[in-house]
mmCIF file of C-alpha atoms in Angstrom:
data_model
loop_
_atom_site.group_PDB
_atom_site.id
_atom_site.type_symbol
_atom_site.label_atom_id
_atom_site.label_comp_id
_atom_site.label_asym_id
_atom_site.label_seq_id
_atom_site.Cartn_x
_atom_site.Cartn_y
_atom_site.Cartn_z
ATOM 1 C CA UNK A 65 107.919 0.469 9.365
ATOM 2 C CA UNK A 66 104.475 0.474 7.779
ATOM 3 C CA UNK A 67 105.652 -2.027 5.151
ATOM 4 C CA UNK A 68 106.989 -4.262 7.920
ATOM 5 C CA UNK A 69 103.648 -4.187 9.741
ATOM 6 C CA UNK A 70 101.698 -4.992 6.582
ATOM 7 C CA UNK A 71 104.130 -7.757 5.648
ATOM 8 C CA UNK A 72 103.772 -9.314 9.079
ATOM 9 C CA UNK A 73 99.990 -9.166 8.855
ATOM 10 C CA UNK A 74 99.973 -10.652 5.389
ATOM 11 C CA UNK A 75 101.913 -13.584 6.749
ATOM 12 C CA UNK A 76 99.385 -14.110 9.510
ATOM 13 C CA UNK A 77 96.171 -13.487 7.577
ATOM 14 C CA UNK A 78 94.901 -16.917 8.525
ATOM 15 C CA UNK A 79 94.529 -15.503 12.018
ATOM 16 C CA UNK A 80 91.668 -13.391 10.696
ATOM 17 C CA UNK A 81 90.112 -15.819 8.239
ATOM 18 C CA UNK A 82 90.144 -18.747 10.663
ATOM 19 C CA UNK A 83 89.159 -16.740 13.722
ATOM 20 C CA UNK A 84 92.396 -17.493 15.565
ATOM 21 C CA UNK A 85 93.434 -14.722 17.954
ATOM 22 C CA UNK A 86 96.363 -12.400 17.443
ATOM 23 C CA UNK A 87 97.839 -9.684 19.602
ATOM 24 C CA UNK A 88 95.420 -6.924 20.553
ATOM 25 C CA UNK A 89 97.605 -4.069 19.380
ATOM 26 C CA UNK A 90 98.600 -5.540 16.023
ATOM 27 C CA UNK A 91 96.102 -3.369 14.144
ATOM 28 C CA UNK A 92 95.177 0.167 15.202
ATOM 29 C CA UNK A 93 92.589 2.224 13.332
ATOM 30 C CA UNK A 94 91.981 5.897 14.098
ATOM 31 C CA UNK A 95 88.368 7.042 13.631
ATOM 32 C CA UNK A 96 87.991 10.809 13.265
ATOM 33 C CA UNK A 97 84.378 11.882 13.857
ATOM 34 C CA UNK A 98 83.408 15.507 13.186
ATOM 35 C CA UNK A 99 81.641 15.723 16.570
ATOM 36 C CA UNK A 100 80.025 13.425 19.081
ATOM 37 C CA UNK A 101 76.856 15.239 20.214
ATOM 38 C CA UNK A 102 74.315 13.976 17.685
ATOM 39 C CA UNK A 103 72.675 10.570 18.031
ATOM 40 C CA UNK A 104 73.596 9.563 14.489
ATOM 41 C CA UNK A 105 77.291 10.026 15.208
ATOM 42 C CA UNK A 106 76.873 8.100 18.440
ATOM 43 C CA UNK A 107 75.283 5.273 16.443
ATOM 44 C CA UNK A 108 78.349 5.273 14.189
ATOM 45 C CA UNK A 109 80.622 5.179 17.226
ATOM 46 C CA UNK A 110 78.747 2.220 18.683
ATOM 47 C CA UNK A 111 78.879 0.456 15.322
ATOM 48 C CA UNK A 112 82.679 0.784 15.334
ATOM 49 C CA UNK A 113 82.955 -0.903 18.719
ATOM 50 C CA UNK A 114 80.469 -3.581 17.603
ATOM 51 C CA UNK A 115 82.512 -4.631 14.580
ATOM 52 C CA UNK A 116 83.313 -8.345 15.108
ATOM 53 C CA UNK A 117 87.095 -7.892 15.109
ATOM 54 C CA UNK A 118 86.944 -4.852 17.375
ATOM 55 C CA UNK A 119 84.700 -6.707 19.836
ATOM 56 C CA UNK A 120 87.109 -9.644 19.831
ATOM 57 C CA UNK A 121 90.043 -7.339 20.588
ATOM 58 C CA UNK A 122 91.888 -8.223 17.393
ATOM 59 C CA UNK A 123 91.545 -4.667 16.103
ATOM 60 C CA UNK A 124 91.897 -1.577 18.278
ATOM 61 C CA UNK A 125 89.850 1.564 17.560
ATOM 62 C CA UNK A 126 90.934 5.034 18.700
ATOM 63 C CA UNK A 127 87.906 7.339 18.535
ATOM 64 C CA UNK A 128 88.538 11.078 18.094
ATOM 65 C CA UNK A 129 85.950 13.831 18.710
ATOM 66 C CA UNK A 130 86.520 16.575 16.140
ATOM 67 C CA UNK A 131 84.372 19.025 18.129
ATOM 68 C CA UNK A 132 82.750 20.292 14.889
ATOM 69 C CA UNK A 133 86.024 21.926 13.829
ATOM 70 C CA UNK A 134 87.841 20.939 10.611
ATOM 71 C CA UNK A 135 91.181 22.198 11.970
ATOM 72 C CA UNK A 136 90.806 19.986 15.045
ATOM 73 C CA UNK A 137 90.247 16.980 12.774
ATOM 74 C CA UNK A 138 93.342 17.838 10.746
ATOM 75 C CA UNK A 139 95.392 18.012 13.955
ATOM 76 C CA UNK A 140 93.942 14.695 15.112
ATOM 77 C CA UNK A 141 95.028 13.093 11.837
ATOM 78 C CA UNK A 142 98.580 14.266 12.543
ATOM 79 C CA UNK A 143 98.360 12.626 15.965
ATOM 80 C CA UNK A 144 97.045 9.367 14.497
ATOM 81 C CA UNK A 145 99.920 9.267 12.006
ATOM 82 C CA UNK A 146 102.520 10.106 14.653
ATOM 83 C CA UNK A 147 101.213 7.324 16.928
ATOM 84 C CA UNK A 148 101.549 4.723 14.156
ATOM 85 C CA UNK A 149 97.907 3.932 13.449
ATOM 86 C CA UNK A 150 97.546 1.557 10.533
ATOM 87 C CA UNK A 151 94.570 3.313 8.921
ATOM 88 C CA UNK A 152 92.452 6.434 9.338
ATOM 89 C CA UNK A 153 88.675 6.570 8.951
ATOM 90 C CA UNK A 154 87.360 10.137 8.780
ATOM 91 C CA UNK A 155 83.818 11.474 8.973
ATOM 92 C CA UNK A 156 84.771 14.972 7.784
ATOM 93 C CA UNK A 157 83.402 18.263 9.000
ATOM 94 C CA UNK A 158 84.278 20.273 5.896
ATOM 95 C CA UNK A 159 84.122 19.366 2.213
ATOM 96 C CA UNK A 160 87.343 21.255 1.407
ATOM 97 C CA UNK A 161 89.246 21.950 4.621
ATOM 98 C CA UNK A 162 89.585 18.290 5.595
ATOM 99 C CA UNK A 163 91.315 17.333 2.341
ATOM 100 C CA UNK A 164 94.498 17.838 4.383
ATOM 101 C CA UNK A 165 93.730 14.592 6.228
ATOM 102 C CA UNK A 166 93.826 12.656 2.957
ATOM 103 C CA UNK A 167 97.039 14.366 1.865
ATOM 104 C CA UNK A 168 98.782 13.667 5.178
ATOM 105 C CA UNK A 169 97.680 10.029 5.258
ATOM 106 C CA UNK A 170 98.813 9.482 1.671
ATOM 107 C CA UNK A 171 102.208 11.028 2.413
ATOM 108 C CA UNK A 172 102.559 8.651 5.363
ATOM 109 C CA UNK A 173 101.496 5.613 3.336
ATOM 110 C CA UNK A 174 98.439 5.056 5.535
ATOM 111 C CA UNK A 175 95.069 4.018 4.042
ATOM 112 C CA UNK A 176 92.396 6.688 4.597
ATOM 113 C CA UNK A 177 88.712 5.835 4.336
ATOM 114 C CA UNK A 178 86.151 8.641 4.128
ATOM 115 C CA UNK A 179 82.792 7.759 5.657
ATOM 116 C CA UNK A 180 79.335 9.332 5.973
ATOM 117 C CA UNK A 181 80.221 12.788 4.625
ATOM 118 C CA UNK A 182 82.235 13.564 1.490
ATOM 119 C CA UNK A 183 85.488 15.321 0.655
ATOM 120 C CA UNK A 184 86.279 17.377 -2.430
ATOM 121 C CA UNK A 185 89.030 15.032 -3.606
ATOM 122 C CA UNK A 186 89.398 11.610 -5.183
ATOM 123 C CA UNK A 187 92.740 10.856 -3.534
ATOM 124 C CA UNK A 188 91.385 8.924 -0.553
ATOM 125 C CA UNK A 189 91.843 5.150 -0.495
ATOM 126 C CA UNK A 190 88.066 4.649 -0.562
ATOM 127 C CA UNK A 191 84.736 6.157 0.461
ATOM 128 C CA UNK A 192 82.002 4.299 2.338
ATOM 129 C CA UNK A 193 79.076 6.686 2.196
ATOM 130 C CA UNK A 194 75.438 7.077 1.221
ATOM 131 C CA UNK A 195 74.540 9.214 -1.793
ATOM 132 C CA UNK A 196 73.476 12.499 -0.185
ATOM 133 C CA UNK A 197 72.026 13.827 -3.420
ATOM 134 C CA UNK A 198 69.717 10.825 -3.478
ATOM 135 C CA UNK A 199 68.873 11.255 0.226
ATOM 136 C CA UNK A 200 67.963 14.906 -0.276
ATOM 137 C CA UNK A 201 65.927 13.983 -3.327
ATOM 138 C CA UNK A 202 63.993 11.243 -1.505
ATOM 139 C CA UNK A 203 62.938 13.471 1.375
ATOM 140 C CA UNK A 204 61.944 16.414 -0.828
ATOM 141 C CA UNK A 205 60.161 14.124 -3.303
ATOM 142 C CA UNK A 206 58.046 12.774 -0.442
ATOM 143 C CA UNK A 207 57.032 16.317 0.494
ATOM 144 C CA UNK A 208 56.308 17.307 -3.117
ATOM 145 C CA UNK A 209 54.024 14.279 -3.491
ATOM 146 C CA UNK A 210 52.202 14.990 -0.242
ATOM 147 C CA UNK A 211 51.560 18.668 -1.010
ATOM 148 C CA UNK A 212 50.613 17.893 -4.604
ATOM 149 C CA UNK A 213 53.487 19.956 -5.997
ATOM 150 C CA UNK A 214 51.941 23.236 -4.905
ATOM 151 C CA UNK A 215 52.496 25.525 -1.970
ATOM 152 C CA UNK A 216 55.383 26.886 0.067
ATOM 153 C CA UNK A 217 58.226 25.063 1.780
ATOM 154 C CA UNK A 218 61.119 25.922 4.079
ATOM 155 C CA UNK A 219 64.489 24.156 4.161
ATOM 156 C CA UNK A 220 66.555 23.591 7.298
ATOM 157 C CA UNK A 221 70.090 23.166 5.995
ATOM 158 C CA UNK A 222 73.170 21.467 7.397
ATOM 159 C CA UNK A 223 76.383 23.329 8.280
ATOM 160 C CA UNK A 224 77.502 25.509 5.395
ATOM 161 C CA UNK A 225 80.462 24.080 3.526
ATOM 162 C CA UNK A 226 79.808 20.497 4.551
ATOM 163 C CA UNK A 227 79.108 17.924 1.869
ATOM 164 C CA UNK A 228 75.774 17.019 3.492
ATOM 165 C CA UNK A 229 74.438 20.551 3.121
ATOM 166 C CA UNK A 230 75.753 20.870 -0.424
ATOM 167 C CA UNK A 231 74.616 17.533 -1.794
ATOM 168 C CA UNK A 232 71.365 17.090 0.115
ATOM 169 C CA UNK A 233 70.533 20.601 -1.058
ATOM 170 C CA UNK A 234 71.136 19.498 -4.639
ATOM 171 C CA UNK A 235 68.751 16.607 -4.103
ATOM 172 C CA UNK A 236 66.150 18.903 -2.547
ATOM 173 C CA UNK A 237 66.340 21.209 -5.549
ATOM 174 C CA UNK A 238 66.090 18.320 -8.000
ATOM 175 C CA UNK A 239 62.814 17.120 -6.458
ATOM 176 C CA UNK A 240 61.343 20.640 -6.350
ATOM 177 C CA UNK A 241 62.352 21.212 -9.987
ATOM 178 C CA UNK A 242 60.259 18.222 -11.037
ATOM 179 C CA UNK A 243 57.138 20.171 -10.074
ATOM 180 C CA UNK A 244 55.645 22.655 -12.554
ATOM 181 C CA UNK A 245 57.690 25.835 -12.697
ATOM 182 C CA UNK A 246 56.671 28.253 -9.965
ATOM 183 C CA UNK A 247 54.223 25.823 -8.344
ATOM 184 C CA UNK A 248 56.382 25.377 -5.241
ATOM 185 C CA UNK A 249 58.103 28.316 -3.585
ATOM 186 C CA UNK A 250 60.975 28.033 -1.116
ATOM 187 C CA UNK A 251 60.106 30.715 1.433
ATOM 188 C CA UNK A 252 63.209 30.266 3.579
ATOM 189 C CA UNK A 253 66.397 28.194 3.621
ATOM 190 C CA UNK A 254 69.009 28.563 6.324
ATOM 191 C CA UNK A 255 71.422 26.412 8.276
ATOM 192 C CA UNK A 256 70.485 25.066 11.685
ATOM 193 C CA UNK A 257 73.827 23.208 11.919
ATOM 194 C CA UNK A 258 72.265 19.749 12.321
ATOM 195 C CA UNK A 259 70.895 20.998 15.672
ATOM 196 C CA UNK A 260 67.418 20.324 17.050
ATOM 197 C CA UNK A 261 67.554 23.476 19.182
ATOM 198 C CA UNK A 262 68.613 25.664 16.265
ATOM 199 C CA UNK A 263 66.016 24.043 14.036
ATOM 200 C CA UNK A 264 63.325 24.857 16.586
ATOM 201 C CA UNK A 265 64.422 28.490 16.828
ATOM 202 C CA UNK A 266 64.472 28.962 13.063
ATOM 203 C CA UNK A 267 61.074 27.356 12.669
ATOM 204 C CA UNK A 268 59.581 29.525 15.426
ATOM 205 C CA UNK A 269 60.760 32.609 13.536
ATOM 206 C CA UNK A 270 59.434 31.331 10.211
ATOM 207 C CA UNK A 271 56.055 30.437 11.687
ATOM 208 C CA UNK A 272 55.675 34.026 12.903
ATOM 209 C CA UNK A 273 56.940 35.550 9.660
ATOM 210 C CA UNK A 274 54.869 33.338 7.326
ATOM 211 C CA UNK A 275 51.732 32.631 9.331
ATOM 212 C CA UNK A 276 49.532 30.083 7.583
ATOM 213 C CA UNK A 277 51.711 29.994 4.469
ATOM 214 C CA UNK A 278 54.076 27.062 5.068
ATOM 215 C CA UNK A 279 53.039 23.706 3.624
ATOM 216 C CA UNK A 280 56.208 21.629 3.908
ATOM 217 C CA UNK A 281 59.372 21.472 6.013
ATOM 218 C CA UNK A 282 62.486 19.899 4.513
ATOM 219 C CA UNK A 283 64.988 19.107 7.243
ATOM 220 C CA UNK A 284 68.348 18.027 5.849
ATOM 221 C CA UNK A 285 68.668 15.893 8.960
ATOM 222 C CA UNK A 286 66.217 14.476 11.492
ATOM 223 C CA UNK A 287 67.382 16.601 14.402
ATOM 224 C CA UNK A 288 66.429 19.829 12.630
ATOM 225 C CA UNK A 289 63.125 18.336 11.460
ATOM 226 C CA UNK A 290 62.368 17.310 15.050
ATOM 227 C CA UNK A 291 63.154 20.869 16.159
ATOM 228 C CA UNK A 292 60.631 22.128 13.614
ATOM 229 C CA UNK A 293 58.001 19.776 15.060
ATOM 230 C CA UNK A 294 58.702 21.114 18.557
ATOM 231 C CA UNK A 295 58.292 24.683 17.282
ATOM 232 C CA UNK A 296 54.973 23.865 15.596
ATOM 233 C CA UNK A 297 53.595 22.107 18.648
ATOM 234 C CA UNK A 298 54.920 24.861 20.897
ATOM 235 C CA UNK A 299 52.663 27.367 19.146
ATOM 236 C CA UNK A 300 49.615 25.175 19.736
ATOM 237 C CA UNK A 301 49.461 24.340 16.044
ATOM 238 C CA UNK A 302 49.122 20.776 14.744
ATOM 239 C CA UNK A 303 51.791 18.984 12.720
ATOM 240 C CA UNK A 304 48.893 17.627 10.670
ATOM 241 C CA UNK A 305 48.908 20.997 8.918
ATOM 242 C CA UNK A 306 52.438 20.422 7.599
ATOM 243 C CA UNK A 307 54.389 17.781 5.709
ATOM 244 C CA UNK A 308 57.762 17.271 7.403
ATOM 245 C CA UNK A 309 60.744 15.157 6.386
ATOM 246 C CA UNK A 310 64.248 14.540 7.678
ATOM 247 C CA UNK A 311 67.242 12.316 7.070
ATOM 248 C CA UNK A 312 69.128 9.823 9.275
ATOM 249 C CA UNK A 313 66.545 7.635 11.002
ATOM 250 C CA UNK A 314 67.519 8.618 14.552
ATOM 251 C CA UNK A 315 65.407 7.050 17.287
ATOM 252 C CA UNK A 316 63.207 10.078 18.032
ATOM 253 C CA UNK A 317 62.515 10.450 14.325
ATOM 254 C CA UNK A 318 61.453 6.803 14.097
ATOM 255 C CA UNK A 319 58.980 7.431 16.917
ATOM 256 C CA UNK A 320 57.764 10.573 15.116
ATOM 257 C CA UNK A 321 57.212 8.536 11.942
ATOM 258 C CA UNK A 322 55.235 5.995 13.950
ATOM 259 C CA UNK A 323 53.088 8.890 15.245
ATOM 260 C CA UNK A 324 52.544 10.200 11.687
ATOM 261 C CA UNK A 325 54.359 13.463 12.415
ATOM 262 C CA UNK A 326 57.064 13.180 9.747
ATOM 263 C CA UNK A 327 58.919 10.844 7.444
ATOM 264 C CA UNK A 328 62.603 10.004 7.689
ATOM 265 C CA UNK A 329 65.118 8.678 5.185
ATOM 266 C CA UNK A 330 67.226 6.270 7.210
ATOM 267 C CA UNK A 331 70.968 6.461 6.744
ATOM 268 C CA UNK A 332 72.641 3.260 7.905
ATOM 269 C CA UNK A 333 75.228 4.293 10.520
ATOM 270 C CA UNK A 334 76.136 0.684 11.170
ATOM 271 C CA UNK A 335 76.621 -0.065 7.472
ATOM 272 C CA UNK A 336 78.769 3.005 6.887
ATOM 273 C CA UNK A 337 81.060 2.473 9.876
ATOM 274 C CA UNK A 338 81.431 -1.300 9.828
ATOM 275 C CA UNK A 339 81.815 -1.229 6.061
ATOM 276 C CA UNK A 340 84.571 1.375 6.484
ATOM 277 C CA UNK A 341 86.403 -0.816 8.985
ATOM 278 C CA UNK A 342 86.235 -3.800 6.637
ATOM 279 C CA UNK A 343 87.599 -1.732 3.740
ATOM 280 C CA UNK A 344 90.362 -0.316 5.961
ATOM 281 C CA UNK A 345 91.337 -3.829 7.071
ATOM 282 C CA UNK A 346 91.456 -5.009 3.455
ATOM 283 C CA UNK A 347 93.979 -2.261 2.685
ATOM 284 C CA UNK A 348 96.024 -2.985 5.813
ATOM 285 C CA UNK A 349 96.149 -6.780 5.544
ATOM 286 C CA UNK A 350 95.853 -7.475 1.857
ATOM 287 C CA UNK A 351 93.681 -9.465 -0.509
ATOM 288 C CA UNK A 352 93.397 -12.408 1.898
ATOM 289 C CA UNK A 353 91.163 -10.358 4.189
ATOM 290 C CA UNK A 354 87.490 -11.282 3.979
ATOM 291 C CA UNK A 355 84.913 -8.845 5.428
ATOM 292 C CA UNK A 356 83.506 -9.868 8.788
ATOM 293 C CA UNK A 357 80.649 -7.383 9.260
ATOM 294 C CA UNK A 358 77.132 -8.295 8.138
ATOM 295 C CA UNK A 359 76.643 -5.232 5.938
ATOM 296 C CA UNK A 360 77.778 -7.082 2.810
ATOM 297 C CA UNK A 361 75.162 -9.795 3.301
ATOM 298 C CA UNK A 362 72.487 -7.285 4.341
ATOM 299 C CA UNK A 363 72.817 -5.398 1.043
ATOM 300 C CA UNK A 364 74.081 -8.289 -1.081
ATOM 301 C CA UNK A 365 71.908 -7.302 -4.052
ATOM 302 C CA UNK A 366 73.005 -3.633 -3.927
ATOM 303 C CA UNK A 367 76.541 -3.612 -2.518
ATOM 304 C CA UNK A 368 79.461 -5.459 -4.121
ATOM 305 C CA UNK A 369 82.538 -6.088 -1.943
ATOM 306 C CA UNK A 370 84.727 -6.281 -5.065
ATOM 307 C CA UNK A 371 87.608 -7.673 -2.991
ATOM 308 C CA UNK A 372 87.647 -4.406 -1.032
ATOM 309 C CA UNK A 373 89.104 -2.477 -3.955
ATOM 310 C CA UNK A 374 86.234 -0.211 -5.035
ATOM 311 C CA UNK A 375 86.930 3.491 -4.782
ATOM 312 C CA UNK A 376 83.421 4.148 -3.492
ATOM 313 C CA UNK A 377 80.851 2.058 -1.675
ATOM 314 C CA UNK A 378 77.300 3.432 -1.487
ATOM 315 C CA UNK A 379 75.321 2.185 1.512
ATOM 316 C CA UNK A 380 71.623 2.201 0.495
ATOM 317 C CA UNK A 381 68.990 4.490 2.027
ATOM 318 C CA UNK A 382 65.760 3.198 3.600
ATOM 319 C CA UNK A 383 62.574 5.270 3.492
ATOM 320 C CA UNK A 384 60.960 4.846 6.911
ATOM 321 C CA UNK A 385 57.216 4.215 6.858
ATOM 322 C CA UNK A 386 54.487 2.513 8.857
ATOM 323 C CA UNK A 387 55.409 -0.841 7.330
ATOM 324 C CA UNK A 388 59.014 -0.932 8.550
ATOM 325 C CA UNK A 389 59.244 1.477 11.496
ATOM 326 C CA UNK A 390 58.493 -1.092 14.210
ATOM 327 C CA UNK A 391 61.227 -3.389 12.948
ATOM 328 C CA UNK A 392 63.690 -0.503 12.849
ATOM 329 C CA UNK A 393 62.773 0.542 16.402
ATOM 330 C CA UNK A 394 63.241 -3.029 17.595
ATOM 331 C CA UNK A 395 66.874 -2.899 16.451
ATOM 332 C CA UNK A 396 67.507 0.146 18.693
ATOM 333 C CA UNK A 397 66.424 -1.614 21.884
#
């Protein structure tokens, strides 16, 4: 049946390239998000619905909330396959446990695109991600430069076992290792599960335990870094006494950058999701499909469409600073 669907779509590819309409339910893509609470994931969700062919009704998106449980995501993949979706896009919760989604999709002959986070396999159709090692390096490098490569830092980690925690941690360590040996000490590192509330609680405990000794706070995402800021301000201390960095470029973090409270390494939710949809459509429809999202023009000098056949697409990071933060905030309005 899948071959019949693809064959039919190949015969009507001009419907996409010319903008002519075709039946709403011709193409169905399942999007498996690890959870829907965080703003960054919500930005990805909105980006999916804003894709030109989704907005026009020519492509239907089914959005699944994985509820921060790898097993739930695996079960949702089974549902997507059983209900004849033409492709699966997964933002995986777990680096290893969600490999099952790739295996199931491959067995069913369905393209599977991994986005945002990574999986410990190369058997997916493609990945549309940002290099988390680089992201972790950029945020930690900023802190190392600001503290002059001397002092003590704490690291708020992502959920254990997720690719973000693993690879951003590798980037953090790489930046710290560029300082003279022993010049920078990591006083604490513990997961706050991407949560602002958990980040605040951890930071409150560390502030009490290491009074006056913490120079820098590395948050492997913005939410945890923002929680650390709340903890610092809650004690009556000033964030001016700390160098704080996070990753994602969520709206509150952009405002915090504007207020000189932290820096953020913006991860492009729109680029990752809309790029994933374009790659999925290329593998559903065939070589006649031309990408319709703007991501390929936005990063034309860094991102090569390659006829939709690359195994991995890296969406570039943007370091948020005083020069670009207003423009980035304007986009969120």
